[in-house]
Amino acid sequence: MADDAPWYEAALLVGVTNALNVVADSPLESLEPARPSAEAEAVFAEIRAFYDRADVPTAFRRVAGDPGYLADLWGATRRVFADARLTRRHKEALAFAVSVTTRSSFGTALHLGEMRRLGVGERGVMEVLGVTQMFSSYTKIADTLQLEPDMGDIAAVDHSPAPGGAPPARPTHSPAARSPEAP
Amino acid sequence: MPTVRLRDASEYPEPIQKLFEAAKAWFKYDFAEPPAMSRVMAWDPELGAFHGRAMKRAMTPGEWTRAEKEMVAAVVSGVNACAY
């Protein structure tokens, strides 16, 4: 995980997970079409296949009144949860951690179910829950005392390119060679 | 700026300083001064011991690698909007 690509994947996953959760956890049942259109049903079929389940998760049913929007939302969701540099299994664990942290009952149940379906055992679930809980503690302690970051030097700078991007220009001289006035 | 005065490592008793050395080994990094969070948790050694063991247990490789767990920790910190 030394280069940036996994972190881009993780950040995009966090965003999409939260987007699904906020709609699914809101009182929006009345928006779900009683009879989804044929276009919406086609997307629903893809969703059922992706999750290998008979029903369609709430977050997608809520937006099915606009099949075009549903299709794009689903496309984004499928993209961020698909195996890439991060595995789908790990992505479900990240989404579970995000959902627990944001108190999303929809997301917590969905991603807990997905982790188990993808082979994560009870020990693995507890490990993710433990990390989530411990860092929910550390973050609040740090915020309460307004601690300033002091561990950034642990991670070495890596110049690997992000997906689809050109490699960043490497510095041609060391910081020590800069003039004393340089910021 | 922190709302409390963070004690220097030298102000802590010997047993705590050993824990600071253990933290260096855990992070594989030679801190000039223990991280602020380590010094805060050491303020109450009894709590720090429980909390630290729980953290270490949670972060030790098991079904997930340490790197995978660090990423879980990072997204939780991000969602909590914690810069530390």
Coordinates of C-alpha atoms in Angstrom, one line a residue:
Chain A
M1 CA 0.0 0.0 0.0
A2 CA 2.9 2.3 -0.5
D3 CA 1.6 4.2 -3.5
D4 CA -1.5 6.5 -3.8
A5 CA -3.8 4.3 -5.8
P6 CA -5.3 2.3 -2.9
W7 CA -5.9 5.5 -1.0
Y8 CA -7.8 7.0 -4.0
E9 CA -9.9 3.8 -4.1
A10 CA -10.6 4.0 -0.4
A11 CA -11.6 7.7 -0.5
L12 CA -14.0 7.2 -3.4
L13 CA -15.4 4.2 -1.7
V14 CA -16.0 6.2 1.5
G15 CA -17.9 8.8 -0.5
V16 CA -20.1 6.4 -2.4
T17 CA -20.8 4.4 0.8
N18 CA -21.9 7.5 2.6
A19 CA -24.0 8.6 -0.4
L20 CA -25.9 5.3 -0.3
N21 CA -26.3 5.4 3.4
V22 CA -27.7 8.9 3.7
V23 CA -30.5 8.1 1.3
A24 CA -31.3 4.6 2.7
D25 CA -31.3 5.8 6.3
S26 CA -33.6 8.8 5.6
P27 CA -37.4 8.5 5.8
L28 CA -37.9 8.3 2.0
E29 CA -40.0 5.2 1.6
S30 CA -42.6 7.3 -0.3
L31 CA -40.2 7.9 -3.1
E32 CA -39.9 4.2 -4.0
P33 CA -42.0 3.5 -7.1
A34 CA -44.6 0.9 -6.6
R35 CA -44.0 -0.4 -10.1
P36 CA -40.4 0.4 -11.2
S37 CA -40.0 1.0 -14.9
A38 CA -38.5 -1.5 -17.3
E39 CA -35.2 0.5 -17.3
A40 CA -35.1 0.5 -13.5
E41 CA -35.9 -3.3 -13.4
A42 CA -32.9 -3.9 -15.7
V43 CA -30.6 -2.1 -13.3
F44 CA -32.2 -3.9 -10.4
A45 CA -31.3 -7.2 -12.1
E46 CA -27.6 -6.2 -12.2
I47 CA -27.8 -5.1 -8.6
R48 CA -29.3 -8.5 -7.5
A49 CA -26.6 -10.3 -9.5
F50 CA -23.8 -8.2 -8.0
Y51 CA -24.9 -8.8 -4.4
D52 CA -26.2 -12.3 -5.2
R53 CA -29.5 -11.7 -3.4
A54 CA -33.2 -11.7 -4.3
D55 CA -34.0 -8.2 -3.1
V56 CA -32.6 -4.8 -4.1
P57 CA -30.9 -2.8 -1.3
T58 CA -33.0 0.2 -0.1
A59 CA -30.6 2.8 -1.3
F60 CA -31.2 1.9 -4.9
R61 CA -35.0 1.4 -4.6
R62 CA -35.3 4.9 -3.2
V63 CA -33.9 6.5 -6.4
A64 CA -35.6 4.2 -8.9
G65 CA -38.1 6.9 -9.8
D66 CA -35.4 8.3 -12.1
P67 CA -34.0 5.3 -13.9
G68 CA -31.2 7.3 -15.5
Y69 CA -30.0 8.5 -12.2
L70 CA -30.3 5.0 -10.7
A71 CA -28.2 3.6 -13.5
D72 CA -25.4 6.1 -12.9
L73 CA -25.5 5.7 -9.2
W74 CA -25.4 1.9 -9.6
G75 CA -22.5 2.3 -12.1
A76 CA -20.5 4.3 -9.6
T77 CA -21.3 1.9 -6.8
R78 CA -20.3 -1.2 -8.9
R79 CA -17.1 0.6 -9.9
V80 CA -15.9 1.5 -6.4
F81 CA -16.8 -1.9 -4.9
A82 CA -15.3 -4.0 -7.7
D83 CA -11.9 -5.7 -7.2
A84 CA -9.1 -3.3 -8.2
R85 CA -6.0 -2.5 -6.2
L86 CA -8.1 -3.2 -3.1
T87 CA -10.1 -6.4 -3.1
R88 CA -13.9 -6.3 -2.9
R89 CA -13.6 -8.1 0.4
H90 CA -11.5 -5.4 1.9
K91 CA -13.7 -2.7 0.4
E92 CA -16.7 -4.2 2.1
A93 CA -14.7 -4.1 5.4
L94 CA -13.9 -0.4 4.8
A95 CA -17.6 0.3 4.0
F96 CA -18.6 -1.5 7.1
A97 CA -16.3 0.6 9.2
V98 CA -17.6 3.8 7.6
S99 CA -21.2 2.7 8.2
V100 CA -20.6 1.8 11.8
T101 CA -18.8 5.1 12.4
T102 CA -21.6 7.1 10.8
R103 CA -24.3 5.1 12.6
S104 CA -25.9 3.9 9.4
S105 CA -28.1 1.0 10.1
F106 CA -28.6 0.4 6.4
G107 CA -24.9 0.4 5.6
T108 CA -23.9 -1.6 8.7
A109 CA -26.3 -4.4 7.8
L110 CA -25.5 -4.4 4.1
H111 CA -21.7 -4.4 4.4
L112 CA -21.7 -6.9 7.3
G113 CA -23.7 -9.2 5.2
E114 CA -21.4 -8.7 2.2
M115 CA -18.3 -9.3 4.3
R116 CA -19.7 -12.6 5.5
R117 CA -20.9 -13.5 2.0
L118 CA -17.4 -12.9 0.7
G119 CA -15.9 -15.2 3.2
V120 CA -14.9 -13.0 6.1
G121 CA -15.2 -15.0 9.3
E122 CA -16.5 -13.8 12.7
R123 CA -12.9 -13.2 13.8
G124 CA -12.4 -11.0 10.8
V125 CA -15.5 -9.1 11.5
M126 CA -14.5 -8.5 15.1
E127 CA -11.1 -7.3 13.9
V128 CA -12.6 -4.7 11.7
L129 CA -15.0 -3.7 14.5
G130 CA -12.2 -3.5 17.0
V131 CA -10.1 -1.2 14.7
T132 CA -13.2 0.9 14.1
Q133 CA -14.0 1.3 17.8
M134 CA -10.4 1.9 18.8
F135 CA -9.9 4.7 16.3
S136 CA -13.3 6.1 17.1
S137 CA -11.8 6.5 20.6
Y138 CA -8.4 7.9 19.5
T139 CA -10.0 10.4 17.1
K140 CA -12.2 11.9 19.8
I141 CA -9.5 12.1 22.4
A142 CA -7.3 13.8 19.8
D143 CA -10.1 16.2 18.9
T144 CA -11.0 17.0 22.5
L145 CA -7.4 17.9 23.3
Q146 CA -6.8 19.5 19.9
L147 CA -3.7 17.4 19.3
E148 CA -1.7 18.3 16.3
P149 CA -0.6 15.7 13.8
D150 CA 2.9 14.4 14.7
M151 CA 3.1 11.0 13.0
G152 CA 3.1 12.1 9.4
D153 CA 6.7 11.3 8.9
I154 CA 6.1 7.6 9.5
A155 CA 4.8 7.1 6.0
A156 CA 7.5 7.5 3.4
V157 CA 6.7 9.7 0.4
D158 CA 6.0 7.6 -2.7
H159 CA 6.0 9.0 -6.2
S160 CA 4.0 6.2 -7.9
P161 CA 1.4 7.6 -10.2
A162 CA -2.3 7.5 -9.3
P163 CA -4.5 5.5 -11.7
G164 CA -4.9 7.3 -15.0
G165 CA -2.4 10.0 -14.1
A166 CA 1.1 10.9 -15.2
P167 CA 3.8 10.4 -12.6
P168 CA 4.4 13.6 -10.7
A169 CA 7.6 15.4 -11.3
R170 CA 10.3 14.3 -8.9
P171 CA 12.2 17.0 -7.2
T172 CA 15.4 17.7 -9.0
H173 CA 17.2 18.9 -5.9
S174 CA 17.0 18.1 -2.2
P175 CA 15.2 20.4 0.2
A176 CA 18.5 21.2 1.7
A177 CA 19.6 22.8 -1.5
R178 CA 16.9 25.4 -1.4
S179 CA 17.6 28.9 -0.3
P180 CA 17.0 29.5 3.4
E181 CA 14.2 31.9 2.5
A182 CA 12.2 29.3 0.6
P183 CA 9.0 28.2 2.5
Chain B
M1 CA -2.7 24.0 19.7
P2 CA -3.3 21.3 22.4
T3 CA -5.6 22.4 25.2
V4 CA -3.4 20.7 27.8
R5 CA 0.4 20.7 28.3
L6 CA 1.8 17.6 26.9
R7 CA 4.5 16.2 29.2
D8 CA 7.9 15.4 27.8
A9 CA 8.8 11.7 27.8
S10 CA 11.4 12.5 30.5
E11 CA 8.6 13.5 32.9
Y12 CA 7.1 10.1 32.9
P13 CA 8.2 7.3 35.3
E14 CA 10.6 4.6 34.1
P15 CA 7.9 1.9 33.4
I16 CA 6.1 4.3 31.1
Q17 CA 9.3 5.2 29.3
K18 CA 9.7 1.5 28.5
L19 CA 6.2 1.6 26.9
F20 CA 7.4 4.6 24.8
E21 CA 10.3 2.4 23.6
A22 CA 7.8 -0.3 22.8
A23 CA 5.8 2.2 20.7
K24 CA 8.9 2.9 18.6
A25 CA 9.1 -0.8 17.9
W26 CA 5.4 -1.0 17.1
F27 CA 5.6 1.8 14.6
K28 CA 9.1 0.9 13.4
Y29 CA 10.0 4.6 13.7
D30 CA 12.5 6.3 15.9
F31 CA 10.4 9.2 17.3
A32 CA 12.4 12.1 18.7
E33 CA 9.6 12.4 21.3
P34 CA 6.8 9.9 21.7
P35 CA 3.7 10.8 19.7
A36 CA 1.3 13.1 21.5
M37 CA -1.4 10.4 21.7
S38 CA 1.1 8.0 23.4
R39 CA 1.9 10.7 26.0
V40 CA -1.8 11.4 26.5
M41 CA -2.7 7.8 27.1
A42 CA 0.2 7.5 29.5
W43 CA -1.3 10.2 31.7
D44 CA -3.5 7.5 33.1
P45 CA -1.4 4.4 32.9
E46 CA -4.1 2.0 34.0
L47 CA -6.5 3.2 31.3
G48 CA -3.6 3.4 28.9
A49 CA -2.7 -0.2 29.5
F50 CA -6.2 -1.5 28.8
H51 CA -6.7 0.8 25.8
G52 CA -3.3 0.1 24.4
R53 CA -3.7 -3.6 24.7
A54 CA -7.1 -3.4 23.0
M55 CA -5.6 -1.3 20.2
K56 CA -2.7 -3.7 19.8
R57 CA -5.0 -6.7 19.7
A58 CA -7.2 -5.0 17.2
M59 CA -4.3 -4.0 14.9
T60 CA -2.3 -7.2 15.1
P61 CA -2.5 -9.2 11.8
G62 CA -5.1 -11.9 11.9
E63 CA -7.7 -12.4 9.2
W64 CA -6.7 -9.0 7.9
T65 CA -3.2 -7.7 7.4
R66 CA -1.8 -4.8 9.4
A67 CA -1.9 -2.7 6.2
E68 CA -5.5 -3.5 5.6
K69 CA -6.3 -2.6 9.2
E70 CA -4.4 0.6 8.9
M71 CA -6.6 1.6 6.0
V72 CA -9.7 0.8 8.1
A73 CA -8.2 3.1 10.8
A74 CA -7.6 5.8 8.2
V75 CA -11.1 5.8 6.8
V76 CA -12.6 5.9 10.4
S77 CA -10.3 8.8 11.2
G78 CA -11.3 10.5 7.9
V79 CA -15.0 10.0 8.5
N80 CA -14.6 11.4 12.0
A81 CA -12.8 14.4 10.3
C82 CA -9.8 13.9 12.6
A83 CA -6.6 15.4 11.3
Y84 CA -4.5 13.8 14.0

